[in-house]
Amino acid sequence: MFVYADNAATTCVSQTALDAMMPYLTGQYGNPSSLYTFGQTAHEAVEDARKTVASCIGAQPREIYFTSGGSEADNQAILSAAKAGARKNRRHLISTAFEHHAVLHTLKKLEKEGFEVTLLPVHEDGVARLQDLEVAVREDTALVTVMFANNEIGTVQPIAEIGAFCRDRGIPFHTDAVQAAGHMPIDVNEMNIDMLSLSGHKFHSPKGTGVLYARRSIPVYNLIEGGGQERGKRAGTENVAGIVALAAALKESCDHMAANTAKILPMRDRLLEGLGKIPHSVINGNPEKRVPGTVNICFEGLEGDGLLILLDQNGICASSGSACNAGSIDPSHVLLALGLPYELAHGSLRLSIGEYNTMEEIDHILTVVPRVVETLRSKSPLWQAMESGQKPHLI
Ligand SMILES: *Cc1c(COP(=O)(O)O)cnc(C)c1O
């Protein structure tokens, strides 16, 4: 049996997205910037996609910029706020300790350029607190950027509260909503979000397309110089087919959000119940404040990488944290931010399921994982030391 349980890393392209993009990969290959009708057909497709994306998040079409993905949108949002802040002598940036590296590494780069960064704690349950933001905020704060939902553990942050707080103080607020889009309702006005990042391949459109939403009042900084595409803020001939697919996939996910959630939750709950029975394990993240499909669990006395190899041999695609960290020997910065000890953070497993998964697949996971955990523990010197009482169990 083949089970794809890594939907937080990427997703399959939906039939709807594929059907929508196909004409622009075949007959309709015009350049949207060309003046003749053949080009204008492509231009209209891009503008229709912009309207669709805008309506899915409560924005205006002209506040939508198409990018190459979530990473580019994160970079552009943060640099836009940083450049605007610096012009007013504001060089303080606030984020959280468990953001995606597209955010954290951009902040690191800005630190080297003289900005100061405060990373809010995310506590044991993987949720940032407004109180910590209230303490961290300064006169010279130029940006608050807090992810909507975490990609490794699935916890959802108090975005509307943070948005209201930032609006009151006139501080621009960005959220990396890559893991939330299509899974949770998002309204940039109700939530007082000034900038937001999306990535198409996390909701069933192809890799290499994303969106930066930037409120009209935000001066957008141009990462890529060249032609005047995207109102001069993102040069380069548009990925017309990708943009059309992204809009179709986002609309499909938003239209079917309730039904998809109703399908995913019972699978997620069965997964949690089954995995929770494995001794000396801990399920990570607040049990209520979370996206439907992402489960993260740590097993004492084993290495996550060993677990992934054995799961792969049993046809299961899973992750030990973030796909971007594959091959790294350090435990996940997300799990360390929760305060988990190194030994425990090393034994992590992320299973992220979606509406394309089935109960049979969940049952397959639940037969394989306990067996594999036992195999790995039986070969682990750390586990044996714990079992013989030489070392204490951590959980
Ligand atoms: C996947 C992901 C990104 C990066 O998106 P790409 O389109 O792959 O560049 C950024 N943030 C989060 C939270 C993600 O899960």
mmCIF file of C-alpha atoms and ligand atoms in Angstrom:
data_model
loop_
_atom_site.group_PDB
_atom_site.id
_atom_site.type_symbol
_atom_site.label_atom_id
_atom_site.label_comp_id
_atom_site.label_asym_id
_atom_site.label_seq_id
_atom_site.Cartn_x
_atom_site.Cartn_y
_atom_site.Cartn_z
ATOM 1 C CA MET A 1 0.000 0.000 0.000
ATOM 2 C CA PHE A 2 1.256 3.494 -0.867
ATOM 3 C CA VAL A 3 0.242 6.207 1.594
ATOM 4 C CA TYR A 4 1.082 9.852 1.006
ATOM 5 C CA ALA A 5 0.949 11.479 4.441
ATOM 6 C CA ASP A 6 3.170 14.507 3.825
ATOM 7 C CA ASN A 7 0.683 17.099 2.615
ATOM 8 C CA ALA A 8 2.378 19.840 4.629
ATOM 9 C CA ALA A 9 5.448 19.365 2.399
ATOM 10 C CA THR A 10 3.513 19.445 -0.840
ATOM 11 C CA THR A 11 0.260 18.174 -2.334
ATOM 12 C CA CYS A 12 -0.914 16.480 -5.504
ATOM 13 C CA VAL A 13 -2.287 18.702 -8.280
ATOM 14 C CA SER A 14 -6.076 18.495 -8.309
ATOM 15 C CA GLN A 15 -7.979 17.633 -11.480
ATOM 16 C CA THR A 16 -9.675 21.045 -11.254
ATOM 17 C CA ALA A 17 -6.326 22.857 -11.191
ATOM 18 C CA LEU A 18 -4.968 20.726 -14.023
ATOM 19 C CA ASP A 19 -8.049 21.296 -16.193
ATOM 20 C CA ALA A 20 -7.893 25.031 -15.547
ATOM 21 C CA MET A 21 -4.227 25.363 -16.501
ATOM 22 C CA MET A 22 -4.142 23.008 -19.468
ATOM 23 C CA PRO A 23 -5.303 25.516 -22.127
ATOM 24 C CA TYR A 24 -2.460 27.851 -21.127
ATOM 25 C CA LEU A 25 0.111 25.077 -21.514
ATOM 26 C CA THR A 26 -1.179 24.173 -24.957
ATOM 27 C CA GLY A 27 -3.044 26.477 -27.330
ATOM 28 C CA GLN A 28 -3.186 29.700 -25.285
ATOM 29 C CA TYR A 29 0.511 30.381 -24.905
ATOM 30 C CA GLY A 30 0.426 34.128 -25.507
ATOM 31 C CA ASN A 31 2.443 36.575 -23.407
ATOM 32 C CA PRO A 32 0.096 38.625 -21.183
ATOM 33 C CA SER A 33 2.099 41.760 -22.004
ATOM 34 C CA SER A 34 1.515 41.434 -25.771
ATOM 35 C CA LEU A 35 -1.033 43.826 -27.224
ATOM 36 C CA TYR A 36 -2.685 41.504 -29.733
ATOM 37 C CA THR A 37 -5.790 39.564 -28.756
ATOM 38 C CA PHE A 38 -3.851 36.295 -28.350
ATOM 39 C CA GLY A 39 -1.755 37.916 -25.604
ATOM 40 C CA GLN A 40 -4.717 39.670 -24.047
ATOM 41 C CA THR A 41 -6.463 36.309 -23.565
ATOM 42 C CA ALA A 42 -3.587 35.287 -21.302
ATOM 43 C CA HIS A 43 -3.687 38.696 -19.589
ATOM 44 C CA GLU A 44 -7.386 38.252 -18.842
ATOM 45 C CA ALA A 45 -6.740 34.790 -17.404
ATOM 46 C CA VAL A 46 -4.181 36.262 -15.010
ATOM 47 C CA GLU A 47 -6.541 39.093 -14.018
ATOM 48 C CA ASP A 48 -9.412 36.642 -13.458
ATOM 49 C CA ALA A 49 -7.103 34.571 -11.254
ATOM 50 C CA ARG A 50 -6.208 37.722 -9.304
ATOM 51 C CA LYS A 51 -9.901 38.413 -8.667
ATOM 52 C CA THR A 52 -10.492 34.834 -7.556
ATOM 53 C CA VAL A 53 -7.565 34.839 -5.129
ATOM 54 C CA ALA A 54 -8.608 38.238 -3.772
ATOM 55 C CA SER A 55 -12.153 37.050 -3.117
ATOM 56 C CA CYS A 56 -10.895 33.946 -1.267
ATOM 57 C CA ILE A 57 -9.144 36.110 1.366
ATOM 58 C CA GLY A 58 -11.373 39.176 1.396
ATOM 59 C CA ALA A 59 -8.853 41.385 -0.461
ATOM 60 C CA GLN A 60 -8.989 43.710 -3.489
ATOM 61 C CA PRO A 61 -7.563 42.302 -6.753
ATOM 62 C CA ARG A 62 -4.960 45.054 -6.925
ATOM 63 C CA GLU A 63 -3.596 43.971 -3.554
ATOM 64 C CA ILE A 64 -2.610 40.558 -4.979
ATOM 65 C CA TYR A 65 0.910 39.986 -6.372
ATOM 66 C CA PHE A 66 1.778 36.649 -7.967
ATOM 67 C CA THR A 67 5.191 35.276 -6.967
ATOM 68 C CA SER A 68 7.200 32.093 -7.473
ATOM 69 C CA GLY A 69 5.972 30.667 -4.165
ATOM 70 C CA GLY A 70 5.606 31.086 -0.439
ATOM 71 C CA SER A 71 9.312 31.720 0.146
ATOM 72 C CA GLU A 72 9.444 34.618 -2.288
ATOM 73 C CA ALA A 73 6.276 36.130 -0.821
ATOM 74 C CA ASP A 74 7.725 35.890 2.715
ATOM 75 C CA ASN A 75 10.986 37.527 1.603
ATOM 76 C CA GLN A 76 9.168 40.300 -0.236
ATOM 77 C CA ALA A 77 6.764 41.039 2.611
ATOM 78 C CA ILE A 78 9.493 41.278 5.238
ATOM 79 C CA LEU A 79 11.866 43.324 3.084
ATOM 80 C CA SER A 80 9.035 45.679 2.110
ATOM 81 C CA ALA A 81 8.274 46.429 5.761
ATOM 82 C CA ALA A 82 11.963 46.654 6.663
ATOM 83 C CA LYS A 83 12.752 49.158 3.890
ATOM 84 C CA ALA A 84 9.709 51.260 4.769
ATOM 85 C CA GLY A 85 10.599 51.095 8.462
ATOM 86 C CA ALA A 86 14.212 52.123 7.886
ATOM 87 C CA ARG A 87 13.032 55.253 6.080
ATOM 88 C CA LYS A 88 11.308 56.264 9.345
ATOM 89 C CA ASN A 89 14.222 55.103 11.501
ATOM 90 C CA ARG A 90 12.340 52.056 12.669
ATOM 91 C CA ARG A 91 14.594 49.029 12.661
ATOM 92 C CA HIS A 92 12.941 46.607 15.079
ATOM 93 C CA LEU A 93 11.243 43.466 13.769
ATOM 94 C CA ILE A 94 9.110 41.008 15.760
ATOM 95 C CA SER A 95 8.429 37.402 14.861
ATOM 96 C CA THR A 96 8.246 34.004 16.565
ATOM 97 C CA ALA A 97 10.878 31.395 17.262
ATOM 98 C CA PHE A 98 9.229 28.724 15.099
ATOM 99 C CA GLU A 99 8.625 30.453 11.777
ATOM 100 C CA HIS A 100 9.487 28.876 8.438
ATOM 101 C CA HIS A 101 13.097 29.466 7.376
ATOM 102 C CA ALA A 102 11.889 31.726 4.568
ATOM 103 C CA VAL A 103 10.991 34.132 7.386
ATOM 104 C CA LEU A 104 13.766 33.370 9.894
ATOM 105 C CA HIS A 105 16.603 33.548 7.362
ATOM 106 C CA THR A 106 15.285 36.826 5.924
ATOM 107 C CA LEU A 107 15.222 38.253 9.453
ATOM 108 C CA LYS A 108 18.794 36.994 10.035
ATOM 109 C CA LYS A 109 19.921 38.778 6.899
ATOM 110 C CA LEU A 110 18.294 42.008 8.094
ATOM 111 C CA GLU A 111 19.973 41.637 11.495
ATOM 112 C CA LYS A 112 23.328 41.744 9.719
ATOM 113 C CA GLU A 113 22.173 44.975 8.079
ATOM 114 C CA GLY A 114 21.516 46.624 11.437
ATOM 115 C CA PHE A 115 17.933 45.619 12.229
ATOM 116 C CA GLU A 116 17.052 44.219 15.644
ATOM 117 C CA VAL A 117 14.879 41.128 15.813
ATOM 118 C CA THR A 118 12.767 39.897 18.735
ATOM 119 C CA LEU A 119 11.499 36.330 18.458
ATOM 120 C CA LEU A 120 8.458 35.676 20.629
ATOM 121 C CA PRO A 121 8.329 32.375 22.525
ATOM 122 C CA VAL A 122 5.690 29.888 21.419
ATOM 123 C CA HIS A 123 5.389 28.105 24.763
ATOM 124 C CA GLU A 124 4.989 24.379 25.313
ATOM 125 C CA ASP A 125 1.815 24.193 23.266
ATOM 126 C CA GLY A 126 3.203 25.898 20.157
ATOM 127 C CA VAL A 127 1.010 28.994 20.387
ATOM 128 C CA ALA A 128 2.322 32.568 20.600
ATOM 129 C CA ARG A 129 0.678 34.814 23.220
ATOM 130 C CA LEU A 130 -0.523 38.376 22.735
ATOM 131 C CA GLN A 131 0.912 39.276 26.170
ATOM 132 C CA ASP A 132 4.424 38.466 24.930
ATOM 133 C CA LEU A 133 3.882 40.713 21.913
ATOM 134 C CA GLU A 134 2.682 43.530 24.177
ATOM 135 C CA VAL A 135 5.973 43.303 26.092
ATOM 136 C CA ALA A 136 8.145 43.033 22.970
ATOM 137 C CA VAL A 137 6.678 45.907 20.977
ATOM 138 C CA ARG A 138 8.678 49.160 20.807
ATOM 139 C CA GLU A 139 8.394 52.677 19.425
ATOM 140 C CA ASP A 140 10.645 51.649 16.546
ATOM 141 C CA THR A 141 8.941 48.349 15.667
ATOM 142 C CA ALA A 142 8.659 48.235 11.868
ATOM 143 C CA LEU A 143 6.950 44.852 11.439
ATOM 144 C CA VAL A 144 5.255 42.010 13.255
ATOM 145 C CA THR A 145 5.335 38.741 11.298
ATOM 146 C CA VAL A 146 3.648 35.671 12.823
ATOM 147 C CA MET A 147 2.736 32.566 10.869
ATOM 148 C CA PHE A 148 -0.944 31.613 10.635
ATOM 149 C CA ALA A 149 -0.362 27.890 11.179
ATOM 150 C CA ASN A 150 2.919 26.145 11.876
ATOM 151 C CA ASN A 151 4.131 23.755 9.179
ATOM 152 C CA GLU A 152 5.641 21.146 11.504
ATOM 153 C CA ILE A 153 3.137 20.854 14.321
ATOM 154 C CA GLY A 154 0.038 22.465 12.824
ATOM 155 C CA THR A 155 -0.769 24.882 15.636
ATOM 156 C CA VAL A 156 -2.769 28.004 14.729
ATOM 157 C CA GLN A 157 -1.715 31.385 16.082
ATOM 158 C CA PRO A 158 -4.028 34.135 17.451
ATOM 159 C CA ILE A 159 -3.880 36.028 14.148
ATOM 160 C CA ALA A 160 -6.975 38.214 14.602
ATOM 161 C CA GLU A 161 -5.840 39.312 18.089
ATOM 162 C CA ILE A 162 -2.347 40.132 16.854
ATOM 163 C CA GLY A 163 -3.808 41.928 13.847
ATOM 164 C CA ALA A 164 -6.054 44.109 16.019
ATOM 165 C CA PHE A 165 -3.153 44.925 18.334
ATOM 166 C CA CYS A 166 -0.862 45.907 15.443
ATOM 167 C CA ARG A 167 -3.576 47.980 13.774
ATOM 168 C CA ASP A 168 -4.097 49.949 17.007
ATOM 169 C CA ARG A 169 -0.411 50.791 17.093
ATOM 170 C CA GLY A 170 0.023 51.394 13.370
ATOM 171 C CA ILE A 171 2.540 48.548 12.992
ATOM 172 C CA PRO A 172 2.413 46.569 9.731
ATOM 173 C CA PHE A 173 1.417 42.925 10.305
ATOM 174 C CA HIS A 174 2.441 40.076 8.000
ATOM 175 C CA THR A 175 1.396 36.445 8.287
ATOM 176 C CA ASP A 176 2.824 33.421 6.484
ATOM 177 C CA ALA A 177 -0.487 31.691 5.784
ATOM 178 C CA VAL A 178 0.988 28.941 3.610
ATOM 179 C CA GLN A 179 -0.266 26.135 5.884
ATOM 180 C CA ALA A 180 -3.637 27.740 6.567
ATOM 181 C CA ALA A 181 -4.818 28.787 3.103
ATOM 182 C CA GLY A 182 -7.562 26.515 1.857
ATOM 183 C CA HIS A 183 -7.845 24.850 5.269
ATOM 184 C CA MET A 184 -9.086 27.701 7.441
ATOM 185 C CA PRO A 185 -11.199 30.777 6.716
ATOM 186 C CA ILE A 186 -9.021 33.850 6.131
ATOM 187 C CA ASP A 187 -10.268 37.439 5.888
ATOM 188 C CA VAL A 188 -7.526 40.047 5.709
ATOM 189 C CA ASN A 189 -9.838 42.869 6.786
ATOM 190 C CA GLU A 190 -11.581 41.123 9.661
ATOM 191 C CA MET A 191 -8.184 39.887 10.890
ATOM 192 C CA ASN A 192 -6.376 43.197 10.245
ATOM 193 C CA ILE A 193 -3.692 41.490 8.165
ATOM 194 C CA ASP A 194 -1.548 43.905 6.122
ATOM 195 C CA MET A 195 0.528 41.336 4.248
ATOM 196 C CA LEU A 196 0.062 37.617 3.730
ATOM 197 C CA SER A 197 1.916 34.827 1.925
ATOM 198 C CA LEU A 198 0.401 31.851 0.115
ATOM 199 C CA SER A 199 1.912 28.941 -1.791
ATOM 200 C CA GLY A 200 0.004 27.102 -4.518
ATOM 201 C CA HIS A 201 1.615 23.684 -4.107
ATOM 202 C CA LYS A 202 0.324 23.384 -0.532
ATOM 203 C CA PHE A 203 -3.273 23.386 -1.783
ATOM 204 C CA HIS A 204 -3.204 21.244 -4.921
ATOM 205 C CA SER A 205 -1.752 23.456 -7.615
ATOM 206 C CA PRO A 206 1.722 22.986 -9.129
ATOM 207 C CA LYS A 207 4.988 23.938 -7.407
ATOM 208 C CA GLY A 208 6.464 27.327 -8.195
ATOM 209 C CA THR A 209 3.498 29.655 -7.739
ATOM 210 C CA GLY A 210 2.606 31.808 -4.785
ATOM 211 C CA VAL A 211 0.900 35.000 -3.735
ATOM 212 C CA LEU A 212 1.854 38.056 -1.768
ATOM 213 C CA TYR A 213 -1.145 39.975 -0.521
ATOM 214 C CA ALA A 214 -0.191 43.549 0.413
ATOM 215 C CA ARG A 215 -2.739 46.071 1.619
ATOM 216 C CA ARG A 216 -2.895 49.216 -0.524
ATOM 217 C CA SER A 217 -1.274 51.305 2.201
ATOM 218 C CA ILE A 218 1.860 49.091 2.202
ATOM 219 C CA PRO A 219 4.748 50.227 -0.013
ATOM 220 C CA VAL A 220 5.847 47.007 -1.726
ATOM 221 C CA TYR A 221 9.591 46.577 -2.272
ATOM 222 C CA ASN A 222 10.605 45.074 -5.586
ATOM 223 C CA LEU A 223 12.808 41.959 -5.234
ATOM 224 C CA ILE A 224 13.149 41.366 -8.976
ATOM 225 C CA GLU A 225 13.875 44.242 -11.364
ATOM 226 C CA GLY A 226 12.853 44.088 -14.982
ATOM 227 C CA GLY A 227 9.584 44.541 -16.820
ATOM 228 C CA GLY A 228 6.491 46.183 -15.416
ATOM 229 C CA GLN A 229 4.546 43.029 -14.557
ATOM 230 C CA GLU A 230 2.525 42.850 -11.315
ATOM 231 C CA ARG A 231 2.167 46.632 -11.308
ATOM 232 C CA GLY A 232 5.933 47.004 -11.400
ATOM 233 C CA LYS A 233 6.455 45.099 -8.165
ATOM 234 C CA ARG A 234 7.477 41.704 -9.525
ATOM 235 C CA ALA A 235 9.200 41.617 -12.894
ATOM 236 C CA GLY A 236 9.226 38.616 -15.202
ATOM 237 C CA THR A 237 6.739 37.132 -17.662
ATOM 238 C CA GLU A 238 3.877 35.700 -15.660
ATOM 239 C CA ASN A 239 3.600 31.949 -15.069
ATOM 240 C CA VAL A 240 0.153 32.110 -16.651
ATOM 241 C CA ALA A 241 -0.698 28.400 -16.368
ATOM 242 C CA GLY A 242 0.573 28.240 -12.780
ATOM 243 C CA ILE A 243 -1.329 31.369 -11.769
ATOM 244 C CA VAL A 244 -4.558 30.060 -13.306
ATOM 245 C CA ALA A 245 -4.072 26.716 -11.537
ATOM 246 C CA LEU A 246 -3.330 28.400 -8.201
ATOM 247 C CA ALA A 247 -6.555 30.409 -8.352
ATOM 248 C CA ALA A 248 -8.635 27.385 -9.374
ATOM 249 C CA ALA A 249 -7.108 25.233 -6.615
ATOM 250 C CA LEU A 250 -7.530 27.909 -3.939
ATOM 251 C CA LYS A 251 -11.157 28.447 -4.885
ATOM 252 C CA GLU A 252 -11.772 24.699 -4.896
ATOM 253 C CA SER A 253 -10.180 24.304 -1.438
ATOM 254 C CA CYS A 254 -12.136 27.239 -0.023
ATOM 255 C CA ASP A 255 -15.441 26.106 -1.567
ATOM 256 C CA HIS A 256 -14.979 22.605 -0.098
ATOM 257 C CA MET A 257 -13.382 23.634 3.178
ATOM 258 C CA ALA A 258 -16.163 22.421 5.465
ATOM 259 C CA ALA A 259 -16.560 19.106 3.653
ATOM 260 C CA ASN A 260 -12.803 18.515 3.532
ATOM 261 C CA THR A 261 -12.458 19.284 7.231
ATOM 262 C CA ALA A 262 -15.329 16.912 8.018
ATOM 263 C CA LYS A 263 -13.512 14.205 6.081
ATOM 264 C CA ILE A 264 -10.065 14.847 7.547
ATOM 265 C CA LEU A 265 -10.962 15.207 11.248
ATOM 266 C CA PRO A 266 -12.135 11.609 11.871
ATOM 267 C CA MET A 267 -8.982 10.330 10.140
ATOM 268 C CA ARG A 268 -6.824 12.680 12.201
ATOM 269 C CA ASP A 269 -8.560 11.607 15.405
ATOM 270 C CA ARG A 270 -8.101 7.923 14.662
ATOM 271 C CA LEU A 271 -4.440 8.606 13.959
ATOM 272 C CA LEU A 272 -4.029 10.463 17.257
ATOM 273 C CA GLU A 273 -5.820 7.773 19.206
ATOM 274 C CA GLY A 274 -3.714 4.991 17.700
ATOM 275 C CA LEU A 275 -0.369 6.756 17.974
ATOM 276 C CA GLY A 276 -1.164 7.977 21.480
ATOM 277 C CA LYS A 277 -1.139 4.348 22.669
ATOM 278 C CA ILE A 278 2.553 3.955 21.881
ATOM 279 C CA PRO A 279 4.342 4.143 25.253
ATOM 280 C CA HIS A 280 6.801 6.969 25.989
ATOM 281 C CA SER A 281 5.539 9.206 23.232
ATOM 282 C CA VAL A 282 4.153 12.734 23.261
ATOM 283 C CA ILE A 283 1.837 14.473 20.815
ATOM 284 C CA ASN A 284 3.089 17.985 20.099
ATOM 285 C CA GLY A 285 1.091 21.198 19.959
ATOM 286 C CA ASN A 286 -2.100 22.566 21.423
ATOM 287 C CA PRO A 287 -4.836 19.943 20.917
ATOM 288 C CA GLU A 288 -7.531 22.463 19.891
ATOM 289 C CA LYS A 289 -5.795 25.355 18.171
ATOM 290 C CA ARG A 290 -4.693 23.536 15.042
ATOM 291 C CA VAL A 291 -5.211 22.938 11.351
ATOM 292 C CA PRO A 292 -7.146 19.738 10.685
ATOM 293 C CA GLY A 293 -4.574 17.548 8.963
ATOM 294 C CA THR A 294 -1.188 17.889 10.681
ATOM 295 C CA VAL A 295 -0.096 15.543 13.471
ATOM 296 C CA ASN A 296 3.308 15.658 15.141
ATOM 297 C CA ILE A 297 4.517 13.146 17.706
ATOM 298 C CA CYS A 298 7.831 12.442 19.417
ATOM 299 C CA PHE A 299 8.954 8.942 20.411
ATOM 300 C CA GLU A 300 11.540 8.561 23.091
ATOM 301 C CA GLY A 301 14.685 6.560 22.363
ATOM 302 C CA LEU A 302 14.807 6.659 18.575
ATOM 303 C CA GLU A 303 15.914 8.775 15.624
ATOM 304 C CA GLY A 304 13.268 10.318 13.365
ATOM 305 C CA ASP A 305 15.354 9.653 10.258
ATOM 306 C CA GLY A 306 15.482 5.916 10.983
ATOM 307 C CA LEU A 307 11.741 5.979 11.415
ATOM 308 C CA LEU A 308 11.219 7.662 8.046
ATOM 309 C CA ILE A 309 13.354 5.086 6.228
ATOM 310 C CA LEU A 310 11.395 2.191 7.703
ATOM 311 C CA LEU A 311 8.082 3.920 6.980
ATOM 312 C CA ASP A 312 9.225 4.450 3.397
ATOM 313 C CA GLN A 313 9.954 0.710 3.122
ATOM 314 C CA ASN A 314 6.336 0.192 4.137
ATOM 315 C CA GLY A 315 5.045 2.588 1.495
ATOM 316 C CA ILE A 316 4.415 5.537 3.835
ATOM 317 C CA CYS A 317 5.618 9.051 2.965
ATOM 318 C CA ALA A 318 6.041 11.068 6.148
ATOM 319 C CA SER A 319 8.445 13.616 7.531
ATOM 320 C CA SER A 320 10.375 14.179 10.727
ATOM 321 C CA GLY A 321 9.745 17.892 10.616
ATOM 322 C CA SER A 322 10.168 20.196 7.706
ATOM 323 C CA ALA A 323 11.058 18.973 4.214
ATOM 324 C CA CYS A 324 13.533 21.840 4.033
ATOM 325 C CA ASN A 325 15.523 20.300 6.883
ATOM 326 C CA ALA A 326 15.957 16.844 5.385
ATOM 327 C CA GLY A 327 19.536 15.712 5.857
ATOM 328 C CA SER A 328 20.221 18.087 8.715
ATOM 329 C CA ILE A 329 21.499 16.514 11.945
ATOM 330 C CA ASP A 330 20.137 19.214 14.218
ATOM 331 C CA PRO A 331 16.682 18.597 15.616
ATOM 332 C CA SER A 332 13.898 20.805 14.355
ATOM 333 C CA HIS A 333 14.007 24.429 15.535
ATOM 334 C CA VAL A 334 10.235 24.189 15.904
ATOM 335 C CA LEU A 335 10.377 21.360 18.440
ATOM 336 C CA LEU A 336 13.232 23.027 20.315
ATOM 337 C CA ALA A 337 11.113 26.197 20.471
ATOM 338 C CA LEU A 338 8.466 24.153 22.318
ATOM 339 C CA GLY A 339 11.126 23.425 24.926
ATOM 340 C CA LEU A 340 11.502 19.740 24.054
ATOM 341 C CA PRO A 341 14.865 18.252 25.039
ATOM 342 C CA TYR A 342 17.233 17.399 22.148
ATOM 343 C CA GLU A 343 16.932 13.614 22.606
ATOM 344 C CA LEU A 344 13.172 13.781 22.363
ATOM 345 C CA ALA A 345 13.070 16.290 19.499
ATOM 346 C CA HIS A 346 15.257 13.888 17.496
ATOM 347 C CA GLY A 347 12.536 11.234 17.579
ATOM 348 C CA SER A 348 9.841 13.241 15.835
ATOM 349 C CA LEU A 349 7.329 12.210 13.217
ATOM 350 C CA ARG A 350 5.039 14.513 11.228
ATOM 351 C CA LEU A 351 2.068 12.996 9.438
ATOM 352 C CA SER A 352 0.041 15.482 7.428
ATOM 353 C CA ILE A 353 -3.108 14.163 5.824
ATOM 354 C CA GLY A 354 -5.586 15.687 3.415
ATOM 355 C CA GLU A 355 -8.932 15.060 1.780
ATOM 356 C CA TYR A 356 -7.348 12.583 -0.647
ATOM 357 C CA ASN A 357 -6.383 10.182 2.166
ATOM 358 C CA THR A 358 -8.631 7.315 3.292
ATOM 359 C CA MET A 359 -9.385 5.497 6.563
ATOM 360 C CA GLU A 360 -7.718 2.381 5.110
ATOM 361 C CA GLU A 361 -4.530 4.379 4.738
ATOM 362 C CA ILE A 362 -4.777 5.565 8.335
ATOM 363 C CA ASP A 363 -5.168 1.965 9.448
ATOM 364 C CA HIS A 364 -2.083 1.006 7.440
ATOM 365 C CA ILE A 365 -0.118 3.770 9.195
ATOM 366 C CA LEU A 366 -1.393 2.508 12.538
ATOM 367 C CA THR A 367 -0.236 -1.049 11.882
ATOM 368 C CA VAL A 368 3.183 0.026 10.652
ATOM 369 C CA VAL A 369 4.222 2.825 13.048
ATOM 370 C CA PRO A 370 4.024 0.904 16.374
ATOM 371 C CA ARG A 371 5.927 -2.024 14.853
ATOM 372 C CA VAL A 372 8.627 0.223 13.434
ATOM 373 C CA VAL A 373 8.974 2.173 16.688
ATOM 374 C CA GLU A 374 9.512 -1.104 18.538
ATOM 375 C CA THR A 375 12.118 -2.295 16.022
ATOM 376 C CA LEU A 376 14.091 0.929 16.268
ATOM 377 C CA ARG A 377 13.925 1.034 20.038
ATOM 378 C CA SER A 378 15.146 -2.555 20.312
ATOM 379 C CA LYS A 379 18.325 -1.441 18.496
ATOM 380 C CA SER A 380 18.766 1.863 20.336
ATOM 381 C CA PRO A 381 21.460 2.057 23.078
ATOM 382 C CA LEU A 382 19.641 5.108 24.512
ATOM 383 C CA TRP A 383 16.392 3.205 24.782
ATOM 384 C CA GLN A 384 18.102 0.228 26.393
ATOM 385 C CA ALA A 385 19.768 2.501 28.954
ATOM 386 C CA MET A 386 16.351 3.920 29.781
ATOM 387 C CA GLU A 387 14.700 0.542 30.017
ATOM 388 C CA SER A 388 17.397 -0.830 32.318
ATOM 389 C CA GLY A 389 17.137 2.207 34.595
ATOM 390 C CA GLN A 390 20.626 3.599 33.837
ATOM 391 C CA LYS A 391 18.996 6.693 32.352
ATOM 392 C CA PRO A 392 15.641 8.176 33.312
ATOM 393 C CA HIS A 393 12.785 8.219 30.836
ATOM 394 C CA LEU A 394 11.991 11.769 29.756
ATOM 395 C CA ILE A 395 8.292 11.024 29.369
HETATM 396 C C1 LIG B 1 6.038 25.419 2.318
HETATM 397 C C2 LIG B 1 6.102 26.610 3.174
HETATM 398 C C3 LIG B 1 6.732 27.792 2.734
HETATM 399 C C4 LIG B 1 7.478 27.862 1.430
HETATM 400 O O1 LIG B 1 6.643 27.859 0.318
HETATM 401 P P1 LIG B 1 7.283 27.533 -1.118
HETATM 402 O O2 LIG B 1 6.183 27.782 -2.080
HETATM 403 O O3 LIG B 1 7.707 26.113 -1.084
HETATM 404 O O4 LIG B 1 8.428 28.476 -1.309
HETATM 405 C C5 LIG B 1 6.708 28.893 3.559
HETATM 406 N N1 LIG B 1 6.084 28.862 4.742
HETATM 407 C C6 LIG B 1 5.468 27.759 5.202
HETATM 408 C C7 LIG B 1 4.781 27.801 6.515
HETATM 409 C C8 LIG B 1 5.459 26.596 4.435
HETATM 410 O O5 LIG B 1 4.854 25.500 4.916
#
